[in-house]
């Protein structure tokens, strides 16, 4: 009697998909190394970016007056040297203004240095608000300020000095409802391509003292 063939009950075995070939140990190590290397590169990029930001901040603080935000003397020396180099190469005109506050010491003596600092900050703000982006200003120390103005002649320089004096005189500086009496005397000189900072400041400082005497005599 012949044997019966097993009946097909409709159950089929699912075909397995083609499995990805297993990586060798060497390949797995290579993948881990590549991933670790990418992570380290990203970390170093982030560190480099933060270091560059810190360097930029340090360079800025090295050339900027912390109180007023103007250039400090070191920053002004560098900017002035660049200005003279520009005049030598391209020509043009520029003026140096030297500003000294009038009646500032009594404010510090009576109201304290904190109030004096606020006055300096406000004068720096007024000054920068009245010049062009190409001009630059500095606090050289104490209440002594300097400005370099581009593309003007001697008559325009004189008009700018008087306008700045008027601007400060007309500004309202008050503490505890008391108006502070503060002004500024300005001396200016036209710059040449042969100038150096020491000589230019000396001339501007001398012109400022002449102006200070004139202003004091006019008030008496």
PDB file of C-alpha atoms in Angstrom:
ATOM      1  CA  UNK A   1       0.000   0.000   0.000  1.00  0.00           C
ATOM      2  CA  UNK A   2       1.621   3.299  -1.015  1.00  0.00           C
ATOM      3  CA  UNK A   3       2.346   5.856   1.674  1.00  0.00           C
ATOM      4  CA  UNK A   4       0.243   9.003   1.610  1.00  0.00           C
ATOM      5  CA  UNK A   5       2.088  12.193   0.930  1.00  0.00           C
ATOM      6  CA  UNK A   6       1.805  14.733   3.732  1.00  0.00           C
ATOM      7  CA  UNK A   7      -0.868  17.231   2.958  1.00  0.00           C
ATOM      8  CA  UNK A   8       0.054  20.904   2.504  1.00  0.00           C
ATOM      9  CA  UNK A   9      -1.983  22.741   5.114  1.00  0.00           C
ATOM     10  CA  UNK A  10      -1.318  26.144   3.587  1.00  0.00           C
ATOM     11  CA  UNK A  11       1.311  27.052   6.067  1.00  0.00           C
ATOM     12  CA  UNK A  12       4.252  28.624   4.316  1.00  0.00           C
ATOM     13  CA  UNK A  13       7.480  29.594   5.840  1.00  0.00           C
ATOM     14  CA  UNK A  14       8.178  33.384   5.479  1.00  0.00           C
ATOM     15  CA  UNK A  15      11.145  34.182   3.404  1.00  0.00           C
ATOM     16  CA  UNK A  16      13.817  35.855   5.342  1.00  0.00           C
ATOM     17  CA  UNK A  17      15.093  39.157   4.024  1.00  0.00           C
ATOM     18  CA  UNK A  18      18.654  39.292   3.072  1.00  0.00           C
ATOM     19  CA  UNK A  19      20.387  40.157   6.336  1.00  0.00           C
ATOM     20  CA  UNK A  20      23.161  42.794   6.277  1.00  0.00           C
ATOM     21  CA  UNK A  21      26.503  41.177   6.560  1.00  0.00           C
ATOM     22  CA  UNK A  22      27.890  41.310  10.022  1.00  0.00           C
ATOM     23  CA  UNK A  23      30.775  43.714  10.428  1.00  0.00           C
ATOM     24  CA  UNK A  24      34.082  42.409  11.421  1.00  0.00           C
ATOM     25  CA  UNK A  25      35.649  43.453  14.685  1.00  0.00           C
ATOM     26  CA  UNK A  26      38.072  45.656  12.808  1.00  0.00           C
ATOM     27  CA  UNK A  27      35.213  47.456  11.046  1.00  0.00           C
ATOM     28  CA  UNK A  28      33.335  48.022  14.312  1.00  0.00           C
ATOM     29  CA  UNK A  29      36.456  49.498  15.864  1.00  0.00           C
ATOM     30  CA  UNK A  30      36.875  51.761  12.806  1.00  0.00           C
ATOM     31  CA  UNK A  31      33.259  52.989  13.143  1.00  0.00           C
ATOM     32  CA  UNK A  32      33.731  53.731  16.834  1.00  0.00           C
ATOM     33  CA  UNK A  33      36.924  55.632  16.074  1.00  0.00           C
ATOM     34  CA  UNK A  34      35.222  57.683  13.334  1.00  0.00           C
ATOM     35  CA  UNK A  35      32.326  58.587  15.655  1.00  0.00           C
ATOM     36  CA  UNK A  36      34.692  59.536  18.474  1.00  0.00           C
ATOM     37  CA  UNK A  37      36.806  61.597  16.075  1.00  0.00           C
ATOM     38  CA  UNK A  38      33.740  63.523  14.808  1.00  0.00           C
ATOM     39  CA  UNK A  39      32.683  64.256  18.389  1.00  0.00           C
ATOM     40  CA  UNK A  40      36.162  65.472  19.278  1.00  0.00           C
ATOM     41  CA  UNK A  41      36.347  67.699  16.176  1.00  0.00           C
ATOM     42  CA  UNK A  42      33.016  69.292  17.099  1.00  0.00           C
ATOM     43  CA  UNK A  43      34.226  69.828  20.675  1.00  0.00           C
ATOM     44  CA  UNK A  44      37.422  71.460  19.443  1.00  0.00           C
ATOM     45  CA  UNK A  45      35.478  73.707  17.056  1.00  0.00           C
ATOM     46  CA  UNK A  46      33.263  74.855  19.914  1.00  0.00           C
ATOM     47  CA  UNK A  47      36.302  75.432  22.127  1.00  0.00           C
ATOM     48  CA  UNK A  48      38.029  77.383  19.348  1.00  0.00           C
ATOM     49  CA  UNK A  49      34.937  79.552  18.850  1.00  0.00           C
ATOM     50  CA  UNK A  50      34.724  80.328  22.568  1.00  0.00           C
ATOM     51  CA  UNK A  51      38.463  81.063  22.715  1.00  0.00           C
ATOM     52  CA  UNK A  52      38.181  83.446  19.756  1.00  0.00           C
ATOM     53  CA  UNK A  53      35.307  85.257  21.489  1.00  0.00           C
ATOM     54  CA  UNK A  54      37.377  85.588  24.669  1.00  0.00           C
ATOM     55  CA  UNK A  55      40.376  86.901  22.719  1.00  0.00           C
ATOM     56  CA  UNK A  56      38.165  89.447  20.952  1.00  0.00           C
ATOM     57  CA  UNK A  57      36.723  90.575  24.291  1.00  0.00           C
ATOM     58  CA  UNK A  58      40.207  90.878  25.807  1.00  0.00           C
ATOM     59  CA  UNK A  59      41.490  92.871  22.830  1.00  0.00           C
ATOM     60  CA  UNK A  60      38.494  95.160  23.064  1.00  0.00           C
ATOM     61  CA  UNK A  61      38.937  95.710  26.798  1.00  0.00           C
ATOM     62  CA  UNK A  62      42.644  96.410  26.263  1.00  0.00           C
ATOM     63  CA  UNK A  63      41.787  99.354  23.990  1.00  0.00           C
ATOM     64  CA  UNK A  64      38.507 100.556  25.482  1.00  0.00           C
ATOM     65  CA  UNK A  65      37.801 102.775  28.473  1.00  0.00           C
ATOM     66  CA  UNK A  66      35.620 100.749  30.828  1.00  0.00           C
ATOM     67  CA  UNK A  67      33.703 103.774  32.132  1.00  0.00           C
ATOM     68  CA  UNK A  68      32.757 105.617  28.945  1.00  0.00           C
ATOM     69  CA  UNK A  69      33.104 103.001  26.223  1.00  0.00           C
ATOM     70  CA  UNK A  70      35.453 105.346  24.336  1.00  0.00           C
ATOM     71  CA  UNK A  71      38.952 104.305  23.350  1.00  0.00           C
ATOM     72  CA  UNK A  72      41.504 104.416  26.145  1.00  0.00           C
ATOM     73  CA  UNK A  73      44.930 105.971  25.628  1.00  0.00           C
ATOM     74  CA  UNK A  74      46.378 102.736  24.258  1.00  0.00           C
ATOM     75  CA  UNK A  75      43.516 102.340  21.816  1.00  0.00           C
ATOM     76  CA  UNK A  76      43.763 105.985  20.816  1.00  0.00           C
ATOM     77  CA  UNK A  77      47.483 105.670  20.130  1.00  0.00           C
ATOM     78  CA  UNK A  78      46.823 102.783  17.758  1.00  0.00           C
ATOM     79  CA  UNK A  79      43.906 104.516  16.005  1.00  0.00           C
ATOM     80  CA  UNK A  80      45.915 107.741  15.688  1.00  0.00           C
ATOM     81  CA  UNK A  81      48.844 105.878  14.121  1.00  0.00           C
ATOM     82  CA  UNK A  82      46.454 104.324  11.608  1.00  0.00           C
ATOM     83  CA  UNK A  83      44.993 107.748  10.830  1.00  0.00           C
ATOM     84  CA  UNK A  84      48.428 109.237  10.128  1.00  0.00           C
ATOM     85  CA  UNK A  85      49.324 106.251   7.950  1.00  0.00           C
ATOM     86  CA  UNK A  86      46.137 106.854   5.968  1.00  0.00           C
ATOM     87  CA  UNK A  87      46.964 110.544   5.509  1.00  0.00           C
ATOM     88  CA  UNK A  88      50.439 109.635   4.276  1.00  0.00           C
ATOM     89  CA  UNK A  89      49.130 107.160   1.741  1.00  0.00           C
ATOM     90  CA  UNK A  90      45.897 108.719   0.547  1.00  0.00           C
ATOM     91  CA  UNK A  91      45.975 112.366   1.631  1.00  0.00           C
ATOM     92  CA  UNK A  92      42.851 114.073   2.881  1.00  0.00           C
ATOM     93  CA  UNK A  93      42.331 116.117   6.016  1.00  0.00           C
ATOM     94  CA  UNK A  94      41.767 115.415   9.689  1.00  0.00           C
ATOM     95  CA  UNK A  95      41.692 117.370  12.938  1.00  0.00           C
ATOM     96  CA  UNK A  96      42.533 116.526  16.524  1.00  0.00           C
ATOM     97  CA  UNK A  97      40.347 118.028  19.257  1.00  0.00           C
ATOM     98  CA  UNK A  98      41.429 118.038  22.903  1.00  0.00           C
ATOM     99  CA  UNK A  99      38.605 118.406  25.447  1.00  0.00           C
ATOM    100  CA  UNK A 100      38.909 119.253  29.124  1.00  0.00           C
ATOM    101  CA  UNK A 101      35.848 119.563  31.364  1.00  0.00           C
ATOM    102  CA  UNK A 102      35.244 122.848  33.164  1.00  0.00           C
ATOM    103  CA  UNK A 103      34.148 122.949  36.820  1.00  0.00           C
ATOM    104  CA  UNK A 104      34.309 119.180  37.057  1.00  0.00           C
ATOM    105  CA  UNK A 105      36.399 118.869  40.239  1.00  0.00           C
ATOM    106  CA  UNK A 106      33.754 120.581  42.447  1.00  0.00           C
ATOM    107  CA  UNK A 107      31.227 117.981  41.254  1.00  0.00           C
ATOM    108  CA  UNK A 108      33.469 115.140  42.411  1.00  0.00           C
ATOM    109  CA  UNK A 109      34.265 116.935  45.670  1.00  0.00           C
ATOM    110  CA  UNK A 110      30.648 117.762  46.528  1.00  0.00           C
ATOM    111  CA  UNK A 111      28.689 114.848  45.098  1.00  0.00           C
ATOM    112  CA  UNK A 112      31.256 112.068  44.918  1.00  0.00           C
ATOM    113  CA  UNK A 113      33.039 110.248  42.133  1.00  0.00           C
ATOM    114  CA  UNK A 114      30.001 108.136  41.294  1.00  0.00           C
ATOM    115  CA  UNK A 115      28.150 111.269  40.188  1.00  0.00           C
ATOM    116  CA  UNK A 116      31.251 112.495  38.360  1.00  0.00           C
ATOM    117  CA  UNK A 117      31.405 109.183  36.520  1.00  0.00           C
ATOM    118  CA  UNK A 118      27.800 109.577  35.356  1.00  0.00           C
ATOM    119  CA  UNK A 119      28.604 113.068  34.053  1.00  0.00           C
ATOM    120  CA  UNK A 120      31.588 111.693  32.121  1.00  0.00           C
ATOM    121  CA  UNK A 121      29.462 108.924  30.642  1.00  0.00           C
ATOM    122  CA  UNK A 122      26.791 111.386  29.550  1.00  0.00           C
ATOM    123  CA  UNK A 123      29.316 113.747  27.965  1.00  0.00           C
ATOM    124  CA  UNK A 124      30.887 110.811  26.110  1.00  0.00           C
ATOM    125  CA  UNK A 125      27.428 109.840  24.859  1.00  0.00           C
ATOM    126  CA  UNK A 126      26.681 113.390  23.701  1.00  0.00           C
ATOM    127  CA  UNK A 127      30.041 113.640  22.006  1.00  0.00           C
ATOM    128  CA  UNK A 128      29.706 110.376  20.083  1.00  0.00           C
ATOM    129  CA  UNK A 129      26.166 111.241  19.095  1.00  0.00           C
ATOM    130  CA  UNK A 130      27.371 114.379  17.330  1.00  0.00           C
ATOM    131  CA  UNK A 131      30.212 112.939  15.233  1.00  0.00           C
ATOM    132  CA  UNK A 132      30.367 110.601  12.260  1.00  0.00           C
ATOM    133  CA  UNK A 133      31.024 106.870  12.348  1.00  0.00           C
ATOM    134  CA  UNK A 134      34.448 107.395  10.763  1.00  0.00           C
ATOM    135  CA  UNK A 135      35.528 109.754  13.575  1.00  0.00           C
ATOM    136  CA  UNK A 136      36.921 108.319  16.793  1.00  0.00           C
ATOM    137  CA  UNK A 137      37.118 109.498  20.396  1.00  0.00           C
ATOM    138  CA  UNK A 138      39.054 108.580  23.508  1.00  0.00           C
ATOM    139  CA  UNK A 139      39.225 109.204  27.202  1.00  0.00           C
ATOM    140  CA  UNK A 140      42.888 109.901  27.800  1.00  0.00           C
ATOM    141  CA  UNK A 141      42.554 110.043  31.557  1.00  0.00           C
ATOM    142  CA  UNK A 142      40.467 111.734  34.232  1.00  0.00           C
ATOM    143  CA  UNK A 143      38.220 114.251  32.514  1.00  0.00           C
ATOM    144  CA  UNK A 144      40.453 114.640  29.440  1.00  0.00           C
ATOM    145  CA  UNK A 145      38.938 113.533  26.146  1.00  0.00           C
ATOM    146  CA  UNK A 146      40.154 113.580  22.544  1.00  0.00           C
ATOM    147  CA  UNK A 147      38.503 113.399  19.136  1.00  0.00           C
ATOM    148  CA  UNK A 148      39.849 112.844  15.644  1.00  0.00           C
ATOM    149  CA  UNK A 149      37.540 114.206  12.949  1.00  0.00           C
ATOM    150  CA  UNK A 150      37.905 113.440   9.243  1.00  0.00           C
ATOM    151  CA  UNK A 151      37.420 115.498   6.091  1.00  0.00           C
ATOM    152  CA  UNK A 152      37.084 119.048   7.347  1.00  0.00           C
ATOM    153  CA  UNK A 153      39.045 122.271   7.124  1.00  0.00           C
ATOM    154  CA  UNK A 154      40.171 124.661   9.859  1.00  0.00           C
ATOM    155  CA  UNK A 155      36.973 126.716   9.717  1.00  0.00           C
ATOM    156  CA  UNK A 156      34.811 123.618   9.979  1.00  0.00           C
ATOM    157  CA  UNK A 157      36.967 122.382  12.852  1.00  0.00           C
ATOM    158  CA  UNK A 158      36.444 125.650  14.755  1.00  0.00           C
ATOM    159  CA  UNK A 159      32.687 125.480  14.144  1.00  0.00           C
ATOM    160  CA  UNK A 160      32.604 121.885  15.421  1.00  0.00           C
ATOM    161  CA  UNK A 161      34.489 122.811  18.587  1.00  0.00           C
ATOM    162  CA  UNK A 162      32.066 125.618  19.400  1.00  0.00           C
ATOM    163  CA  UNK A 163      29.095 123.365  18.670  1.00  0.00           C
ATOM    164  CA  UNK A 164      30.388 120.708  21.072  1.00  0.00           C
ATOM    165  CA  UNK A 165      31.005 123.291  23.787  1.00  0.00           C
ATOM    166  CA  UNK A 166      27.448 124.564  23.381  1.00  0.00           C
ATOM    167  CA  UNK A 167      26.087 121.024  23.411  1.00  0.00           C
ATOM    168  CA  UNK A 168      27.664 120.276  26.784  1.00  0.00           C
ATOM    169  CA  UNK A 169      26.761 123.663  28.261  1.00  0.00           C
ATOM    170  CA  UNK A 170      23.115 123.252  27.308  1.00  0.00           C
ATOM    171  CA  UNK A 171      22.832 119.649  28.525  1.00  0.00           C
ATOM    172  CA  UNK A 172      20.953 119.046  31.753  1.00  0.00           C
ATOM    173  CA  UNK A 173      23.048 117.324  34.410  1.00  0.00           C
ATOM    174  CA  UNK A 174      21.127 116.967  37.663  1.00  0.00           C
ATOM    175  CA  UNK A 175      21.553 115.131  40.943  1.00  0.00           C
ATOM    176  CA  UNK A 176      18.904 115.218  43.667  1.00  0.00           C
ATOM    177  CA  UNK A 177      17.060 117.999  41.805  1.00  0.00           C
ATOM    178  CA  UNK A 178      20.234 120.101  41.716  1.00  0.00           C
ATOM    179  CA  UNK A 179      21.505 121.175  38.309  1.00  0.00           C
ATOM    180  CA  UNK A 180      25.224 120.582  37.950  1.00  0.00           C
ATOM    181  CA  UNK A 181      27.310 123.368  36.467  1.00  0.00           C
ATOM    182  CA  UNK A 182      29.656 121.696  34.004  1.00  0.00           C
ATOM    183  CA  UNK A 183      31.142 122.740  30.692  1.00  0.00           C
ATOM    184  CA  UNK A 184      33.970 121.818  28.354  1.00  0.00           C
ATOM    185  CA  UNK A 185      36.828 123.758  26.784  1.00  0.00           C
ATOM    186  CA  UNK A 186      38.144 122.473  23.466  1.00  0.00           C
ATOM    187  CA  UNK A 187      41.352 123.119  21.601  1.00  0.00           C
ATOM    188  CA  UNK A 188      41.923 121.781  18.113  1.00  0.00           C
ATOM    189  CA  UNK A 189      44.666 121.436  15.493  1.00  0.00           C
ATOM    190  CA  UNK A 190      44.687 120.265  11.913  1.00  0.00           C
ATOM    191  CA  UNK A 191      46.777 117.130  11.417  1.00  0.00           C
ATOM    192  CA  UNK A 192      49.434 116.519   8.811  1.00  0.00           C
ATOM    193  CA  UNK A 193      50.951 113.343   7.458  1.00  0.00           C
ATOM    194  CA  UNK A 194      54.153 114.138   9.378  1.00  0.00           C
ATOM    195  CA  UNK A 195      52.440 114.415  12.768  1.00  0.00           C
ATOM    196  CA  UNK A 196      53.024 112.162  15.737  1.00  0.00           C
ATOM    197  CA  UNK A 197      50.658 111.813  18.664  1.00  0.00           C
ATOM    198  CA  UNK A 198      52.818 113.493  21.289  1.00  0.00           C
ATOM    199  CA  UNK A 199      53.410 116.621  19.205  1.00  0.00           C
ATOM    200  CA  UNK A 200      49.788 116.852  18.036  1.00  0.00           C
ATOM    201  CA  UNK A 201      48.446 116.463  21.581  1.00  0.00           C
ATOM    202  CA  UNK A 202      50.845 119.111  22.839  1.00  0.00           C
ATOM    203  CA  UNK A 203      49.586 121.610  20.266  1.00  0.00           C
ATOM    204  CA  UNK A 204      45.945 120.744  20.897  1.00  0.00           C
ATOM    205  CA  UNK A 205      46.452 120.918  24.664  1.00  0.00           C
ATOM    206  CA  UNK A 206      48.012 124.388  24.353  1.00  0.00           C
ATOM    207  CA  UNK A 207      45.082 125.534  22.217  1.00  0.00           C
ATOM    208  CA  UNK A 208      42.672 124.099  24.788  1.00  0.00           C
ATOM    209  CA  UNK A 209      44.228 126.118  27.637  1.00  0.00           C
ATOM    210  CA  UNK A 210      43.946 129.304  25.601  1.00  0.00           C
ATOM    211  CA  UNK A 211      40.283 128.510  25.042  1.00  0.00           C
ATOM    212  CA  UNK A 212      39.744 127.692  28.726  1.00  0.00           C
ATOM    213  CA  UNK A 213      41.080 131.120  29.717  1.00  0.00           C
ATOM    214  CA  UNK A 214      38.786 132.786  27.183  1.00  0.00           C
ATOM    215  CA  UNK A 215      35.754 130.924  28.515  1.00  0.00           C
ATOM    216  CA  UNK A 216      36.644 131.676  32.119  1.00  0.00           C
ATOM    217  CA  UNK A 217      37.085 135.378  31.367  1.00  0.00           C
ATOM    218  CA  UNK A 218      33.718 135.444  29.599  1.00  0.00           C
ATOM    219  CA  UNK A 219      31.984 134.019  32.681  1.00  0.00           C
ATOM    220  CA  UNK A 220      33.508 136.573  35.068  1.00  0.00           C
TER     221      UNK A 220
END
